[in-house]
């Protein structure tokens, strides 16, 4: 199995996951402050929406890689 087929499969899986879940969230630490022995930090929860066109495009490009990745001149 060559690298183009592996990339194609990874794109298809990522596209399917993007269509199924639609978004993902993560937590990032911001605004850290140290005042003597006291430490303050704020955690913000960020949500990223995955557009439908990105999921469909990822599946399409992955399929093209799988179809044309096996042809040798």
mmCIF file with all atom_site columns, C-alpha atoms in Angstrom:
data_model
loop_
_atom_site.group_PDB
_atom_site.id
_atom_site.type_symbol
_atom_site.label_atom_id
_atom_site.label_alt_id
_atom_site.label_comp_id
_atom_site.label_asym_id
_atom_site.label_entity_id
_atom_site.label_seq_id
_atom_site.pdbx_PDB_ins_code
_atom_site.Cartn_x
_atom_site.Cartn_y
_atom_site.Cartn_z
_atom_site.occupancy
_atom_site.B_iso_or_equiv
_atom_site.pdbx_formal_charge
_atom_site.auth_seq_id
_atom_site.auth_comp_id
_atom_site.auth_asym_id
_atom_site.auth_atom_id
_atom_site.pdbx_PDB_model_num
ATOM 1  C CA . UNK A 1 1  ? 0.000   0.000  0.000   1.00 0.00 ? 1  UNK A CA 1
ATOM 2  C CA . UNK A 1 2  ? 1.562   3.273  -1.086  1.00 0.00 ? 2  UNK A CA 1
ATOM 3  C CA . UNK A 1 3  ? 1.394   6.682  0.569   1.00 0.00 ? 3  UNK A CA 1
ATOM 4  C CA . UNK A 1 4  ? -1.303  8.084  -1.750  1.00 0.00 ? 4  UNK A CA 1
ATOM 5  C CA . UNK A 1 5  ? -3.728  5.298  -0.801  1.00 0.00 ? 5  UNK A CA 1
ATOM 6  C CA . UNK A 1 6  ? -3.074  5.890  2.907   1.00 0.00 ? 6  UNK A CA 1
ATOM 7  C CA . UNK A 1 7  ? -3.697  9.636  2.490   1.00 0.00 ? 7  UNK A CA 1
ATOM 8  C CA . UNK A 1 8  ? -6.875  8.849  0.534   1.00 0.00 ? 8  UNK A CA 1
ATOM 9  C CA . UNK A 1 9  ? -8.203  6.591  3.283   1.00 0.00 ? 9  UNK A CA 1
ATOM 10 C CA . UNK A 1 10 ? -7.329  9.184  5.949   1.00 0.00 ? 10 UNK A CA 1
ATOM 11 C CA . UNK A 1 11 ? -9.194  11.903 4.002   1.00 0.00 ? 11 UNK A CA 1
ATOM 12 C CA . UNK A 1 12 ? -12.272 9.715  3.614   1.00 0.00 ? 12 UNK A CA 1
ATOM 13 C CA . UNK A 1 13 ? -12.321 8.875  7.333   1.00 0.00 ? 13 UNK A CA 1
ATOM 14 C CA . UNK A 1 14 ? -11.825 12.541 8.285   1.00 0.00 ? 14 UNK A CA 1
ATOM 15 C CA . UNK A 1 15 ? -14.639 13.581 5.942   1.00 0.00 ? 15 UNK A CA 1
ATOM 16 C CA . UNK A 1 16 ? -17.045 11.006 7.371   1.00 0.00 ? 16 UNK A CA 1
ATOM 17 C CA . UNK A 1 17 ? -16.199 12.064 10.934  1.00 0.00 ? 17 UNK A CA 1
ATOM 18 C CA . UNK A 1 18 ? -16.684 15.709 9.983   1.00 0.00 ? 18 UNK A CA 1
ATOM 19 C CA . UNK A 1 19 ? -20.131 14.985 8.561   1.00 0.00 ? 19 UNK A CA 1
ATOM 20 C CA . UNK A 1 20 ? -21.213 12.793 11.488  1.00 0.00 ? 20 UNK A CA 1
ATOM 21 C CA . UNK A 1 21 ? -20.080 15.032 14.360  1.00 0.00 ? 21 UNK A CA 1
ATOM 22 C CA . UNK A 1 22 ? -20.301 18.462 12.694  1.00 0.00 ? 22 UNK A CA 1
ATOM 23 C CA . UNK A 1 23 ? -18.128 20.198 15.301  1.00 0.00 ? 23 UNK A CA 1
ATOM 24 C CA . UNK A 1 24 ? -15.508 19.613 17.964  1.00 0.00 ? 24 UNK A CA 1
ATOM 25 C CA . UNK A 1 25 ? -14.536 21.522 21.070  1.00 0.00 ? 25 UNK A CA 1
ATOM 26 C CA . UNK A 1 26 ? -11.375 22.005 23.064  1.00 0.00 ? 26 UNK A CA 1
ATOM 27 C CA . UNK A 1 27 ? -10.254 23.908 26.158  1.00 0.00 ? 27 UNK A CA 1
ATOM 28 C CA . UNK A 1 28 ? -7.442  26.447 26.149  1.00 0.00 ? 28 UNK A CA 1
ATOM 29 C CA . UNK A 1 29 ? -5.781  28.202 29.064  1.00 0.00 ? 29 UNK A CA 1
ATOM 30 C CA . UNK A 1 30 ? -5.621  31.990 28.883  1.00 0.00 ? 30 UNK A CA 1
ATOM 31 C CA . UNK A 1 31 ? -4.851  34.926 31.142  1.00 0.00 ? 31 UNK A CA 1
ATOM 32 C CA . UNK A 1 32 ? -2.465  33.384 33.647  1.00 0.00 ? 32 UNK A CA 1
ATOM 33 C CA . UNK A 1 33 ? -1.386  35.611 36.532  1.00 0.00 ? 33 UNK A CA 1
ATOM 34 C CA . UNK A 1 34 ? 0.858   35.070 39.517  1.00 0.00 ? 34 UNK A CA 1
ATOM 35 C CA . UNK A 1 35 ? 0.356   37.293 42.548  1.00 0.00 ? 35 UNK A CA 1
ATOM 36 C CA . UNK A 1 36 ? 2.806   36.050 45.123  1.00 0.00 ? 36 UNK A CA 1
ATOM 37 C CA . UNK A 1 37 ? 1.716   32.560 46.220  1.00 0.00 ? 37 UNK A CA 1
ATOM 38 C CA . UNK A 1 38 ? -1.619  32.866 44.374  1.00 0.00 ? 38 UNK A CA 1
ATOM 39 C CA . UNK A 1 39 ? -1.857  31.674 40.772  1.00 0.00 ? 39 UNK A CA 1
ATOM 40 C CA . UNK A 1 40 ? -4.849  32.560 38.612  1.00 0.00 ? 40 UNK A CA 1
ATOM 41 C CA . UNK A 1 41 ? -5.768  31.112 35.235  1.00 0.00 ? 41 UNK A CA 1
ATOM 42 C CA . UNK A 1 42 ? -8.835  31.139 33.033  1.00 0.00 ? 42 UNK A CA 1
ATOM 43 C CA . UNK A 1 43 ? -9.886  28.221 30.866  1.00 0.00 ? 43 UNK A CA 1
ATOM 44 C CA . UNK A 1 44 ? -11.980 28.964 27.790  1.00 0.00 ? 44 UNK A CA 1
ATOM 45 C CA . UNK A 1 45 ? -13.944 26.325 25.920  1.00 0.00 ? 45 UNK A CA 1
ATOM 46 C CA . UNK A 1 46 ? -13.735 26.797 22.148  1.00 0.00 ? 46 UNK A CA 1
ATOM 47 C CA . UNK A 1 47 ? -16.015 25.093 19.622  1.00 0.00 ? 47 UNK A CA 1
ATOM 48 C CA . UNK A 1 48 ? -15.057 24.695 15.958  1.00 0.00 ? 48 UNK A CA 1
ATOM 49 C CA . UNK A 1 49 ? -17.802 23.913 13.444  1.00 0.00 ? 49 UNK A CA 1
ATOM 50 C CA . UNK A 1 50 ? -16.830 21.748 10.477  1.00 0.00 ? 50 UNK A CA 1
ATOM 51 C CA . UNK A 1 51 ? -18.597 22.949 7.305   1.00 0.00 ? 51 UNK A CA 1
ATOM 52 C CA . UNK A 1 52 ? -20.523 20.372 5.297   1.00 0.00 ? 52 UNK A CA 1
ATOM 53 C CA . UNK A 1 53 ? -18.642 21.286 2.126   1.00 0.00 ? 53 UNK A CA 1
ATOM 54 C CA . UNK A 1 54 ? -15.335 20.465 3.854   1.00 0.00 ? 54 UNK A CA 1
ATOM 55 C CA . UNK A 1 55 ? -16.522 16.959 4.798   1.00 0.00 ? 55 UNK A CA 1
ATOM 56 C CA . UNK A 1 56 ? -17.906 16.242 1.337   1.00 0.00 ? 56 UNK A CA 1
ATOM 57 C CA . UNK A 1 57 ? -14.791 17.672 -0.321  1.00 0.00 ? 57 UNK A CA 1
ATOM 58 C CA . UNK A 1 58 ? -12.537 15.557 1.855   1.00 0.00 ? 58 UNK A CA 1
ATOM 59 C CA . UNK A 1 59 ? -14.443 12.407 0.904   1.00 0.00 ? 59 UNK A CA 1
ATOM 60 C CA . UNK A 1 60 ? -14.299 13.354 -2.798  1.00 0.00 ? 60 UNK A CA 1
ATOM 61 C CA . UNK A 1 61 ? -10.557 14.061 -2.788  1.00 0.00 ? 61 UNK A CA 1
ATOM 62 C CA . UNK A 1 62 ? -9.866  10.880 -0.820  1.00 0.00 ? 62 UNK A CA 1
ATOM 63 C CA . UNK A 1 63 ? -11.875 8.859  -3.331  1.00 0.00 ? 63 UNK A CA 1
ATOM 64 C CA . UNK A 1 64 ? -9.934  10.405 -6.216  1.00 0.00 ? 64 UNK A CA 1
ATOM 65 C CA . UNK A 1 65 ? -6.674  9.509  -4.492  1.00 0.00 ? 65 UNK A CA 1
ATOM 66 C CA . UNK A 1 66 ? -7.823  5.914  -4.073  1.00 0.00 ? 66 UNK A CA 1
ATOM 67 C CA . UNK A 1 67 ? -8.996  5.614  -7.678  1.00 0.00 ? 67 UNK A CA 1
ATOM 68 C CA . UNK A 1 68 ? -6.022  7.222  -9.407  1.00 0.00 ? 68 UNK A CA 1
ATOM 69 C CA . UNK A 1 69 ? -3.369  6.282  -6.847  1.00 0.00 ? 69 UNK A CA 1
ATOM 70 C CA . UNK A 1 70 ? -3.066  2.724  -8.111  1.00 0.00 ? 70 UNK A CA 1
ATOM 71 C CA . UNK A 1 71 ? -2.468  3.578  -11.768 1.00 0.00 ? 71 UNK A CA 1
ATOM 72 C CA . UNK A 1 72 ? 1.124   3.457  -12.925 1.00 0.00 ? 72 UNK A CA 1
ATOM 73 C CA . UNK A 1 73 ? 2.267   4.879  -16.293 1.00 0.00 ? 73 UNK A CA 1
#
